[in-house]
Amino acid sequence: GAGVSQSPRYKVAKRGQDVALRCDPISGHVSLFWYQQALGQGPEFLTYFQNEAQLDKSGLPSDRFFAERPEGSVSTLKIQRTQQEDSAVYLCASSLLGAGAIREKLFFGSGTQLSVL
Amino acid sequence: AQSVSQHNHHVILSEAASLELGCNYSYGGTVNLFWYVQYPGQHLQLLLKYFSGDPLVKGIKGFEAEFIKSKFSFNLRKPSVQWSDTAEYFCAVNDGGATNKLIFGTGTLLAVQP
């Protein structure tokens, strides 16, 4: 597609359920970021992939959060045993080149809004 | 660690008024600075960026921002706002690390009244 696609657009989960959020970056983009945006806050970094390699996962808030990008294209962010504090918009972003290319433009998806009841 | 502060959380202006949104960052090294905008129901998109050179940068839709190193500031300006500028605005800085991840401010919600 023309942009970064995320699905589902909205997800409601009961506390304790596992959820999986999908990101389809722009075709050919090397870099992929996941961000978490809580209500009234700016996006906060979760993790970074360069192709299939997860080079930075320092922002993942707990071991309940897991991300993968097995073939270097589509990425999935999985949250196990969801808690109410996990409620947020999860944003995916991609860029053409790797992390060393600091001037590369970042393209964001529209996000998945997760509500944990 | 780097951080970004946006002083105005909500701003309400009438059309044709001038806009200035404040942004301060805490990082003493070389910085790359950004303003992103999120229109209602849309994804984040880049308004403008500063890497080096002329500290006054111009972006899309008539926006500009001035990098003042001595004040650690990167304020966003527009001489005359339009109703279509209603959106949330985020200031961001590269963290300078290996992945060049962005550190965002908390955002400023701008409402322009016709």
CSV table of N, CA and C in Angstrom, one decimal, chain A residues 7-68:
chain,number,residue,atom,x,y,z
A,7,SER,N,-3.5,-2.9,11.9
A,7,SER,CA,-4.7,-3.5,12.2
A,7,SER,C,-4.7,-4.3,13.5
A,8,PRO,N,-5.8,-4.4,14.2
A,8,PRO,CA,-7.0,-3.7,13.9
A,8,PRO,C,-6.9,-2.2,14.3
A,9,ARG,N,-7.9,-1.5,13.9
A,9,ARG,CA,-7.9,0.0,14.2
A,9,ARG,C,-8.3,0.2,15.6
A,10,TYR,N,-9.2,-0.7,16.1
A,10,TYR,CA,-9.6,-0.6,17.5
A,10,TYR,C,-9.6,-2.1,18.1
A,11,LYS,N,-9.2,-2.2,19.3
A,11,LYS,CA,-9.2,-3.5,20.0
A,11,LYS,C,-9.7,-3.3,21.4
A,12,VAL,N,-10.7,-4.1,21.8
A,12,VAL,CA,-11.2,-4.1,23.2
A,12,VAL,C,-10.8,-5.4,23.8
A,13,ALA,N,-10.2,-5.4,24.9
A,13,ALA,CA,-9.8,-6.7,25.5
A,13,ALA,C,-10.2,-6.7,27.0
A,14,LYS,N,-10.5,-7.9,27.4
A,14,LYS,CA,-10.7,-8.0,28.9
A,14,LYS,C,-9.4,-8.2,29.6
A,15,ARG,N,-9.3,-7.7,30.8
A,15,ARG,CA,-8.0,-7.8,31.5
A,15,ARG,C,-7.6,-9.3,31.6
A,16,GLY,N,-6.4,-9.5,31.3
A,16,GLY,CA,-5.9,-10.9,31.3
A,16,GLY,C,-5.8,-11.5,29.9
A,17,GLN,N,-6.5,-11.0,28.9
A,17,GLN,CA,-6.4,-11.5,27.6
A,17,GLN,C,-5.1,-11.2,26.9
A,18,ASP,N,-4.8,-12.0,26.0
A,18,ASP,CA,-3.6,-11.7,25.1
A,18,ASP,C,-4.1,-11.0,23.8
A,19,VAL,N,-3.3,-10.0,23.3
A,19,VAL,CA,-3.7,-9.3,22.1
A,19,VAL,C,-2.5,-9.3,21.2
A,20,ALA,N,-2.8,-9.2,19.9
A,20,ALA,CA,-1.7,-9.1,18.9
A,20,ALA,C,-2.1,-8.0,17.9
A,21,LEU,N,-1.2,-7.1,17.8
A,21,LEU,CA,-1.4,-5.9,16.9
A,21,LEU,C,-0.4,-6.0,15.7
A,22,ARG,N,-0.9,-5.7,14.6
A,22,ARG,CA,-0.2,-5.9,13.3
A,22,ARG,C,0.2,-4.6,12.7
A,23,CYS,N,1.4,-4.6,12.1
A,23,CYS,CA,1.9,-3.4,11.4
A,23,CYS,C,2.4,-3.9,10.0
A,24,ASP,N,1.9,-3.3,8.9
A,24,ASP,CA,2.4,-3.5,7.6
A,24,ASP,C,3.2,-2.2,7.2
A,25,PRO,N,4.5,-2.2,7.2
A,25,PRO,CA,5.2,-1.0,6.8
A,25,PRO,C,5.2,-0.8,5.3
A,26,ILE,N,5.7,0.4,4.9
A,26,ILE,CA,5.8,0.6,3.5
A,26,ILE,C,6.7,-0.4,2.9
A,27,SER,N,6.4,-1.0,1.8
A,27,SER,CA,7.2,-2.0,1.1
A,27,SER,C,8.6,-1.6,0.9
A,28,GLY,N,9.6,-2.4,1.4
A,28,GLY,CA,11.0,-2.1,1.2
A,28,GLY,C,11.6,-1.3,2.3
A,29,HIS,N,10.8,-0.8,3.2
A,29,HIS,CA,11.4,0.0,4.3
A,29,HIS,C,12.1,-0.9,5.3
A,30,VAL,N,13.3,-0.5,5.6
A,30,VAL,CA,14.2,-1.3,6.5
A,30,VAL,C,13.9,-1.1,8.0
A,31,SER,N,13.7,0.1,8.3
A,31,SER,CA,13.5,0.4,9.8
A,31,SER,C,12.0,0.4,10.1
A,32,LEU,N,11.7,-0.2,11.3
A,32,LEU,CA,10.3,-0.2,11.9
A,32,LEU,C,10.4,0.1,13.4
A,33,PHE,N,9.6,1.0,13.7
A,33,PHE,CA,9.5,1.4,15.2
A,33,PHE,C,8.1,1.1,15.7
A,34,TRP,N,8.0,0.8,17.0
A,34,TRP,CA,6.7,0.7,17.7
A,34,TRP,C,6.7,1.8,18.8
A,35,TYR,N,5.6,2.6,18.9
A,35,TYR,CA,5.5,3.5,19.9
A,35,TYR,C,4.1,3.3,20.6
A,36,GLN,N,4.1,3.7,21.9
A,36,GLN,CA,2.9,3.7,22.7
A,36,GLN,C,2.5,5.1,23.1
A,37,GLN,N,1.2,5.4,22.8
A,37,GLN,CA,0.7,6.8,23.1
A,37,GLN,C,-0.4,6.7,24.1
A,38,ALA,N,-0.2,7.0,25.3
A,38,ALA,CA,-1.3,7.0,26.3
A,38,ALA,C,-2.1,8.3,26.1
A,39,LEU,N,-3.3,8.3,26.7
A,39,LEU,CA,-4.2,9.5,26.5
A,39,LEU,C,-3.5,10.7,27.1
A,40,GLY,N,-3.5,11.8,26.3
A,40,GLY,CA,-2.9,13.0,26.8
A,40,GLY,C,-1.4,13.1,26.8
A,41,GLN,N,-0.8,12.1,26.2
A,41,GLN,CA,0.7,12.0,26.2
A,41,GLN,C,1.2,12.0,24.8
A,42,GLY,N,2.5,12.2,24.6
A,42,GLY,CA,3.1,12.0,23.4
A,42,GLY,C,3.5,10.6,23.2
A,43,PRO,N,3.8,10.2,21.9
A,43,PRO,CA,4.2,8.8,21.7
A,43,PRO,C,5.5,8.5,22.5
A,44,GLU,N,5.6,7.3,23.0
A,44,GLU,CA,6.8,6.8,23.7
A,44,GLU,C,7.3,5.6,23.0
A,45,PHE,N,8.6,5.5,22.8
A,45,PHE,CA,9.3,4.5,22.1
A,45,PHE,C,9.1,3.1,22.8
A,46,LEU,N,8.8,2.1,22.1
A,46,LEU,CA,8.8,0.8,22.6
A,46,LEU,C,10.0,-0.1,22.1
A,47,THR,N,10.1,-0.2,20.8
A,47,THR,CA,11.1,-1.1,20.2
A,47,THR,C,11.4,-0.7,18.8
A,48,TYR,N,12.5,-1.2,18.3
A,48,TYR,CA,13.0,-0.9,16.9
A,48,TYR,C,13.5,-2.1,16.2
A,49,PHE,N,13.2,-2.3,15.0
A,49,PHE,CA,13.7,-3.3,14.1
A,49,PHE,C,14.4,-2.7,12.9
A,50,GLN,N,15.5,-3.4,12.6
A,50,GLN,CA,16.2,-3.1,11.3
A,50,GLN,C,16.1,-4.4,10.5
A,51,ASN,N,15.3,-4.4,9.5
A,51,ASN,CA,14.9,-5.6,8.8
A,51,ASN,C,14.3,-6.6,9.9
A,52,GLU,N,14.8,-7.8,10.0
A,52,GLU,CA,14.2,-8.7,11.0
A,52,GLU,C,14.9,-8.7,12.3
A,53,ALA,N,15.9,-7.9,12.5
A,53,ALA,CA,16.7,-7.8,13.7
A,53,ALA,C,16.1,-6.8,14.6
A,54,GLN,N,15.8,-7.2,15.9
A,54,GLN,CA,15.3,-6.3,16.9
A,54,GLN,C,16.5,-5.7,17.6
A,55,LEU,N,16.9,-4.5,17.2
A,55,LEU,CA,18.1,-3.9,17.7
A,55,LEU,C,17.9,-3.1,19.0
A,56,ASP,N,16.7,-2.8,19.3
A,56,ASP,CA,16.4,-2.0,20.6
A,56,ASP,C,15.1,-2.4,21.1
A,57,LYS,N,15.0,-2.9,22.3
A,57,LYS,CA,13.7,-3.2,22.9
A,57,LYS,C,13.7,-2.5,24.3
A,58,SER,N,14.4,-1.5,24.5
A,58,SER,CA,14.6,-0.8,25.8
A,58,SER,C,13.3,-0.2,26.3
A,59,GLY,N,12.4,0.1,25.3
A,59,GLY,CA,11.1,0.8,25.8
A,59,GLY,C,10.0,-0.1,26.1
A,60,LEU,N,10.2,-1.4,25.9
A,60,LEU,CA,9.1,-2.4,26.3
A,60,LEU,C,8.9,-2.3,27.8
A,61,PRO,N,7.7,-2.0,28.2
A,61,PRO,CA,7.5,-1.8,29.7
A,61,PRO,C,7.6,-3.0,30.6
A,62,SER,N,7.3,-4.2,30.0
A,62,SER,CA,7.4,-5.4,30.9
A,62,SER,C,7.6,-6.6,30.0
A,63,ASP,N,7.9,-7.7,30.6
A,63,ASP,CA,8.1,-8.9,29.8
A,63,ASP,C,6.8,-9.5,29.2
A,64,ARG,N,5.7,-8.8,29.5
A,64,ARG,CA,4.4,-9.1,28.8
A,64,ARG,C,4.3,-8.6,27.4
A,65,PHE,N,5.2,-7.7,27.1
A,65,PHE,CA,5.3,-7.1,25.7
A,65,PHE,C,6.3,-7.8,24.9
A,66,PHE,N,5.9,-8.2,23.7
A,66,PHE,CA,6.8,-9.0,22.8
A,66,PHE,C,6.6,-8.5,21.4
A,67,ALA,N,7.6,-8.3,20.6
A,67,ALA,CA,7.5,-7.8,19.2
A,67,ALA,C,8.3,-8.7,18.3
A,68,GLU,N,7.9,-8.9,17.1
A,68,GLU,CA,8.6,-9.7,16.2
A,68,GLU,C,8.4,-9.1,14.8
